[in-house]
Structures are given as structure tokens and as C-alpha cells.
Amino acid sequence: LRGRVVLVGAAAAAALLAVASGGVVASGAAVPGDTLYPVKRVAESAGLALTFDDANRARRQLEIAATRLSEVEQLTRNTQAEPAPEVFTSAMDDFDAATDEGARLLLESAESDQANTATDDLRTWATEQSERLTELEPQLPADVDANTSRELLERLLGQTGGLEAGQACDEGEC
């Protein structure tokens, strides 16, 4: 009897693990508003919680931010039914939060000998995301304001030397 209980328990645990893994894999392409989107977000949070090094955690946050922007791009291409503006706004807010946290962690965790590498990585990332956002903005619904995201990326570019000196001075960041 004891052997059967252990066998049934192990089988149930394996089945649960398979179902959970399948849900995580299936949620990989989910966008805000999809049924599996919360599963995707939980999986991201779990991966972030299991990242202990600050520099790696920062890079993971920036990956998550880039994923949010990709989701917004996917939402703009939705031809079946345009999501509510709140869905876009929420995704952009999540982009901003992950960007801010990732940038803060990356710059704080950079040791003096690695500071240039961290700054260069952040500048490259912010440049790429800024270009993506510039292309994406005209496609956003009229009610969605991407100014906060654009300003955040511009601030990061200014902090990492990615803006021309004149642009940074014009914005009072000299």
C-alpha cells in the first residue's frame, strides 16, 4: 500500500509539472489581454526571482522591458479586434518600470572596471528601444501616450553619453 501511495504521488507530481511546463511554454507568445498572459508574467517573475547577481538581474529586467515593447508592437498589428487603450497603457507602464529598474540595477552593480561596459550595454539597449518606440508611436491608438517612455529612454541616453552634447544641454542635463 505504501509503495502505491508513493507511486501515485510521484505520478501526480510529474503530471502537475508537465501541465505547468506546458502552460509556460504555451504562454510564451501571449500578449496583454490573452488568457495565458498572466502565466507568462508569473514565469518571468519566477525567472527574475531566481536571478541573484545584480548585473544579471538588471539585464533580465531590460529583457523583460524589451518584451513589453514587443508585445505593444504585436498589439498594434492585431487585425481581429483592437485592444482597449488601457491595455497599451498598461504594457507601456510595465515597460517603463522594467526599464527604470534594469537601468538602475545595471548602473549600481557596475564595478569601476566594468562601469564602461555596463554603460555601453545600457546605451546600446536604450538606443535600440528608442528607435523601436519611434517607429511604433504612430501606430499606437490616439489615447495612448508614449511620452513617459520616450523621456525615460532619452534620460538613459543622456546619462550614458548617447545624446549629442548639445541635445543634453538643451534639456538641462549638462
PDB file of C-alpha atoms in Angstrom:
ATOM      1  CA  LEU A   1       0.000   0.000   0.000  1.00  0.00           C
ATOM      2  CA  ARG A   2       2.798   2.381   0.897  1.00  0.00           C
ATOM      3  CA  GLY A   3       4.522   1.782  -2.432  1.00  0.00           C
ATOM      4  CA  ARG A   4       1.305   2.581  -4.304  1.00  0.00           C
ATOM      5  CA  VAL A   5       0.851   5.866  -2.459  1.00  0.00           C
ATOM      6  CA  VAL A   6       4.396   6.893  -3.312  1.00  0.00           C
ATOM      7  CA  LEU A   7       3.914   5.815  -6.942  1.00  0.00           C
ATOM      8  CA  VAL A   8       0.593   7.659  -7.280  1.00  0.00           C
ATOM      9  CA  GLY A   9       2.069  10.747  -5.595  1.00  0.00           C
ATOM     10  CA  ALA A  10       5.083  10.725  -7.909  1.00  0.00           C
ATOM     11  CA  ALA A  11       2.851  10.300 -10.952  1.00  0.00           C
ATOM     12  CA  ALA A  12       0.623  13.176  -9.822  1.00  0.00           C
ATOM     13  CA  ALA A  13       3.647  15.402  -9.250  1.00  0.00           C
ATOM     14  CA  ALA A  14       5.020  14.531 -12.699  1.00  0.00           C
ATOM     15  CA  ALA A  15       1.655  15.254 -14.310  1.00  0.00           C
ATOM     16  CA  LEU A  16       1.393  18.583 -12.491  1.00  0.00           C
ATOM     17  CA  LEU A  17       4.903  19.529 -13.580  1.00  0.00           C
ATOM     18  CA  ALA A  18       4.115  18.593 -17.189  1.00  0.00           C
ATOM     19  CA  VAL A  19       0.921  20.662 -17.187  1.00  0.00           C
ATOM     20  CA  ALA A  20       2.662  23.652 -15.606  1.00  0.00           C
ATOM     21  CA  SER A  21       5.584  23.422 -18.043  1.00  0.00           C
ATOM     22  CA  GLY A  22       3.179  23.152 -20.954  1.00  0.00           C
ATOM     23  CA  GLY A  23       1.332  26.244 -19.755  1.00  0.00           C
ATOM     24  CA  VAL A  24       4.555  28.216 -19.508  1.00  0.00           C
ATOM     25  CA  VAL A  25       5.653  27.143 -22.981  1.00  0.00           C
ATOM     26  CA  ALA A  26       2.220  27.858 -24.451  1.00  0.00           C
ATOM     27  CA  SER A  27       2.152  31.311 -22.844  1.00  0.00           C
ATOM     28  CA  GLY A  28       5.419  32.383 -24.484  1.00  0.00           C
ATOM     29  CA  ALA A  29       3.651  34.200 -27.325  1.00  0.00           C
ATOM     30  CA  ALA A  30       0.847  35.628 -25.190  1.00  0.00           C
ATOM     31  CA  VAL A  31       0.195  39.370 -25.279  1.00  0.00           C
ATOM     32  CA  PRO A  32      -1.718  41.543 -22.809  1.00  0.00           C
ATOM     33  CA  GLY A  33      -5.362  40.567 -22.849  1.00  0.00           C
ATOM     34  CA  ASP A  34      -4.703  36.903 -23.751  1.00  0.00           C
ATOM     35  CA  THR A  35      -5.859  34.176 -21.390  1.00  0.00           C
ATOM     36  CA  LEU A  36      -2.326  32.832 -20.888  1.00  0.00           C
ATOM     37  CA  TYR A  37      -0.704  36.245 -20.386  1.00  0.00           C
ATOM     38  CA  PRO A  38      -0.754  36.004 -16.565  1.00  0.00           C
ATOM     39  CA  VAL A  39       1.075  32.657 -16.829  1.00  0.00           C
ATOM     40  CA  LYS A  40       3.748  34.346 -18.949  1.00  0.00           C
ATOM     41  CA  ARG A  41       4.154  37.123 -16.386  1.00  0.00           C
ATOM     42  CA  VAL A  42       4.406  34.639 -13.490  1.00  0.00           C
ATOM     43  CA  ALA A  43       7.083  32.705 -15.387  1.00  0.00           C
ATOM     44  CA  GLU A  44       9.023  35.943 -15.945  1.00  0.00           C
ATOM     45  CA  SER A  45       8.734  36.830 -12.271  1.00  0.00           C
ATOM     46  CA  ALA A  46       9.932  33.373 -11.267  1.00  0.00           C
ATOM     47  CA  GLY A  47      12.937  33.663 -13.578  1.00  0.00           C
ATOM     48  CA  LEU A  48      13.713  37.075 -12.149  1.00  0.00           C
ATOM     49  CA  ALA A  49      13.397  35.781  -8.582  1.00  0.00           C
ATOM     50  CA  LEU A  50      15.912  33.045  -9.388  1.00  0.00           C
ATOM     51  CA  THR A  51      18.460  35.559 -10.681  1.00  0.00           C
ATOM     52  CA  PHE A  52      20.677  36.555  -7.784  1.00  0.00           C
ATOM     53  CA  ASP A  53      23.513  38.581  -9.333  1.00  0.00           C
ATOM     54  CA  ASP A  54      22.550  42.266  -9.652  1.00  0.00           C
ATOM     55  CA  ALA A  55      24.116  42.697 -13.091  1.00  0.00           C
ATOM     56  CA  ASN A  56      22.295  39.635 -14.432  1.00  0.00           C
ATOM     57  CA  ARG A  57      19.106  40.743 -12.725  1.00  0.00           C
ATOM     58  CA  ALA A  58      19.466  44.156 -14.385  1.00  0.00           C
ATOM     59  CA  ARG A  59      19.931  42.594 -17.802  1.00  0.00           C
ATOM     60  CA  ARG A  60      16.937  40.342 -17.180  1.00  0.00           C
ATOM     61  CA  GLN A  61      14.827  43.414 -16.329  1.00  0.00           C
ATOM     62  CA  LEU A  62      15.909  45.048 -19.585  1.00  0.00           C
ATOM     63  CA  GLU A  63      14.966  41.859 -21.474  1.00  0.00           C
ATOM     64  CA  ILE A  64      11.539  41.990 -19.846  1.00  0.00           C
ATOM     65  CA  ALA A  65      11.186  45.657 -20.813  1.00  0.00           C
ATOM     66  CA  ALA A  66      12.058  44.828 -24.424  1.00  0.00           C
ATOM     67  CA  THR A  67       9.468  42.039 -24.308  1.00  0.00           C
ATOM     68  CA  ARG A  68       6.809  44.549 -23.192  1.00  0.00           C
ATOM     69  CA  LEU A  69       7.649  46.761 -26.166  1.00  0.00           C
ATOM     70  CA  SER A  70       7.452  43.734 -28.471  1.00  0.00           C
ATOM     71  CA  GLU A  71       4.027  42.968 -27.058  1.00  0.00           C
ATOM     72  CA  VAL A  72       2.880  46.510 -27.793  1.00  0.00           C
ATOM     73  CA  GLU A  73       4.141  46.054 -31.365  1.00  0.00           C
ATOM     74  CA  GLN A  74       2.139  42.822 -31.620  1.00  0.00           C
ATOM     75  CA  LEU A  75      -0.954  44.537 -30.240  1.00  0.00           C
ATOM     76  CA  THR A  76      -0.737  47.237 -32.918  1.00  0.00           C
ATOM     77  CA  ARG A  77      -0.753  44.534 -35.604  1.00  0.00           C
ATOM     78  CA  ASN A  78      -3.870  42.843 -34.213  1.00  0.00           C
ATOM     79  CA  THR A  79      -6.318  42.894 -37.108  1.00  0.00           C
ATOM     80  CA  GLN A  80      -9.122  40.981 -35.385  1.00  0.00           C
ATOM     81  CA  ALA A  81     -10.057  43.441 -32.667  1.00  0.00           C
ATOM     82  CA  GLU A  82      -8.069  46.425 -31.486  1.00  0.00           C
ATOM     83  CA  PRO A  83      -7.402  46.141 -27.750  1.00  0.00           C
ATOM     84  CA  ALA A  84      -8.606  48.886 -25.446  1.00  0.00           C
ATOM     85  CA  PRO A  85      -6.191  51.796 -24.946  1.00  0.00           C
ATOM     86  CA  GLU A  86      -5.787  50.706 -21.304  1.00  0.00           C
ATOM     87  CA  VAL A  87      -4.074  47.505 -22.488  1.00  0.00           C
ATOM     88  CA  PHE A  88      -1.484  49.552 -24.375  1.00  0.00           C
ATOM     89  CA  THR A  89      -1.065  51.977 -21.481  1.00  0.00           C
ATOM     90  CA  SER A  90      -0.564  49.140 -19.001  1.00  0.00           C
ATOM     91  CA  ALA A  91       2.056  47.499 -21.225  1.00  0.00           C
ATOM     92  CA  MET A  92       3.876  50.819 -21.652  1.00  0.00           C
ATOM     93  CA  ASP A  93       3.799  51.376 -17.881  1.00  0.00           C
ATOM     94  CA  ASP A  94       5.296  47.906 -17.396  1.00  0.00           C
ATOM     95  CA  PHE A  95       7.960  48.765 -19.992  1.00  0.00           C
ATOM     96  CA  ASP A  96       8.825  51.918 -18.050  1.00  0.00           C
ATOM     97  CA  ALA A  97       9.002  50.121 -14.700  1.00  0.00           C
ATOM     98  CA  ALA A  98      11.240  47.316 -16.007  1.00  0.00           C
ATOM     99  CA  THR A  99      13.438  49.803 -17.891  1.00  0.00           C
ATOM    100  CA  ASP A 100      13.868  52.006 -14.844  1.00  0.00           C
ATOM    101  CA  GLU A 101      14.666  49.078 -12.539  1.00  0.00           C
ATOM    102  CA  GLY A 102      17.019  47.411 -15.017  1.00  0.00           C
ATOM    103  CA  ALA A 103      18.928  50.616 -15.714  1.00  0.00           C
ATOM    104  CA  ARG A 104      19.213  51.441 -12.015  1.00  0.00           C
ATOM    105  CA  LEU A 105      20.486  47.967 -11.128  1.00  0.00           C
ATOM    106  CA  LEU A 106      22.903  47.841 -14.044  1.00  0.00           C
ATOM    107  CA  LEU A 107      24.481  51.185 -13.234  1.00  0.00           C
ATOM    108  CA  GLU A 108      24.613  50.471  -9.489  1.00  0.00           C
ATOM    109  CA  SER A 109      26.078  46.987  -9.878  1.00  0.00           C
ATOM    110  CA  ALA A 110      28.807  48.023 -12.287  1.00  0.00           C
ATOM    111  CA  GLU A 111      32.174  47.978 -10.592  1.00  0.00           C
ATOM    112  CA  SER A 112      34.633  50.677 -11.575  1.00  0.00           C
ATOM    113  CA  ASP A 113      36.476  48.447 -14.051  1.00  0.00           C
ATOM    114  CA  GLN A 114      33.184  47.256 -15.589  1.00  0.00           C
ATOM    115  CA  ALA A 115      31.380  50.607 -15.485  1.00  0.00           C
ATOM    116  CA  ASN A 116      32.201  51.388 -19.114  1.00  0.00           C
ATOM    117  CA  THR A 117      30.870  48.007 -20.256  1.00  0.00           C
ATOM    118  CA  ALA A 118      27.632  48.447 -18.291  1.00  0.00           C
ATOM    119  CA  THR A 119      27.221  51.995 -19.578  1.00  0.00           C
ATOM    120  CA  ASP A 120      27.891  50.879 -23.162  1.00  0.00           C
ATOM    121  CA  ASP A 121      25.431  47.990 -22.828  1.00  0.00           C
ATOM    122  CA  LEU A 122      22.762  50.286 -21.437  1.00  0.00           C
ATOM    123  CA  ARG A 123      23.383  52.926 -24.113  1.00  0.00           C
ATOM    124  CA  THR A 124      23.107  50.282 -26.867  1.00  0.00           C
ATOM    125  CA  TRP A 125      19.928  48.863 -25.362  1.00  0.00           C
ATOM    126  CA  ALA A 126      18.340  52.294 -24.867  1.00  0.00           C
ATOM    127  CA  THR A 127      19.230  53.316 -28.430  1.00  0.00           C
ATOM    128  CA  GLU A 128      17.601  50.184 -29.846  1.00  0.00           C
ATOM    129  CA  GLN A 129      14.458  50.617 -27.756  1.00  0.00           C
ATOM    130  CA  SER A 130      14.257  54.321 -28.578  1.00  0.00           C
ATOM    131  CA  GLU A 131      14.365  53.532 -32.298  1.00  0.00           C
ATOM    132  CA  ARG A 132      11.684  50.861 -31.868  1.00  0.00           C
ATOM    133  CA  LEU A 133       9.476  53.257 -29.915  1.00  0.00           C
ATOM    134  CA  THR A 134       9.884  55.995 -32.534  1.00  0.00           C
ATOM    135  CA  GLU A 135       8.695  53.571 -35.233  1.00  0.00           C
ATOM    136  CA  LEU A 136       5.878  52.304 -33.027  1.00  0.00           C
ATOM    137  CA  GLU A 137       4.423  55.607 -31.800  1.00  0.00           C
ATOM    138  CA  PRO A 138       2.439  56.493 -34.953  1.00  0.00           C
ATOM    139  CA  GLN A 139       0.726  53.080 -34.774  1.00  0.00           C
ATOM    140  CA  LEU A 140      -0.473  53.498 -31.189  1.00  0.00           C
ATOM    141  CA  PRO A 141      -4.109  54.403 -30.542  1.00  0.00           C
ATOM    142  CA  ALA A 142      -4.681  58.137 -30.141  1.00  0.00           C
ATOM    143  CA  ASP A 143      -5.439  57.743 -26.411  1.00  0.00           C
ATOM    144  CA  VAL A 144      -2.057  56.128 -25.695  1.00  0.00           C
ATOM    145  CA  ASP A 145       0.720  58.498 -24.680  1.00  0.00           C
ATOM    146  CA  ALA A 146       4.278  57.202 -25.055  1.00  0.00           C
ATOM    147  CA  ASN A 147       5.903  60.437 -23.830  1.00  0.00           C
ATOM    148  CA  THR A 148       6.956  58.976 -20.478  1.00  0.00           C
ATOM    149  CA  SER A 149       8.650  56.039 -22.179  1.00  0.00           C
ATOM    150  CA  ARG A 150      10.376  58.267 -24.720  1.00  0.00           C
ATOM    151  CA  GLU A 151      11.579  60.644 -21.976  1.00  0.00           C
ATOM    152  CA  LEU A 152      12.878  57.734 -19.895  1.00  0.00           C
ATOM    153  CA  LEU A 153      14.900  56.410 -22.832  1.00  0.00           C
ATOM    154  CA  GLU A 154      16.205  59.903 -23.629  1.00  0.00           C
ATOM    155  CA  ARG A 155      17.254  60.324 -19.996  1.00  0.00           C
ATOM    156  CA  LEU A 156      19.106  56.994 -20.107  1.00  0.00           C
ATOM    157  CA  LEU A 157      20.823  58.004 -23.322  1.00  0.00           C
ATOM    158  CA  GLY A 158      21.809  61.292 -21.716  1.00  0.00           C
ATOM    159  CA  GLN A 159      23.170  59.527 -18.625  1.00  0.00           C
ATOM    160  CA  THR A 160      25.192  57.114 -20.727  1.00  0.00           C
ATOM    161  CA  GLY A 161      26.500  59.713 -23.171  1.00  0.00           C
ATOM    162  CA  GLY A 162      24.275  58.557 -26.012  1.00  0.00           C
ATOM    163  CA  LEU A 163      22.978  62.017 -26.807  1.00  0.00           C
ATOM    164  CA  GLU A 164      24.933  64.668 -28.550  1.00  0.00           C
ATOM    165  CA  ALA A 165      26.244  67.225 -26.063  1.00  0.00           C
ATOM    166  CA  GLY A 166      24.014  69.950 -27.458  1.00  0.00           C
ATOM    167  CA  GLN A 167      20.847  67.874 -27.052  1.00  0.00           C
ATOM    168  CA  ALA A 168      21.685  67.046 -23.449  1.00  0.00           C
ATOM    169  CA  CYS A 169      22.354  70.700 -22.661  1.00  0.00           C
ATOM    170  CA  ASP A 170      19.114  71.796 -24.309  1.00  0.00           C
ATOM    171  CA  GLU A 171      17.240  69.544 -21.894  1.00  0.00           C
ATOM    172  CA  GLY A 172      19.031  70.958 -18.869  1.00  0.00           C
ATOM    173  CA  GLU A 173      21.129  67.842 -18.234  1.00  0.00           C
ATOM    174  CA  CYS A 174      24.558  69.486 -18.572  1.00  0.00           C
TER     175      CYS A 174
END
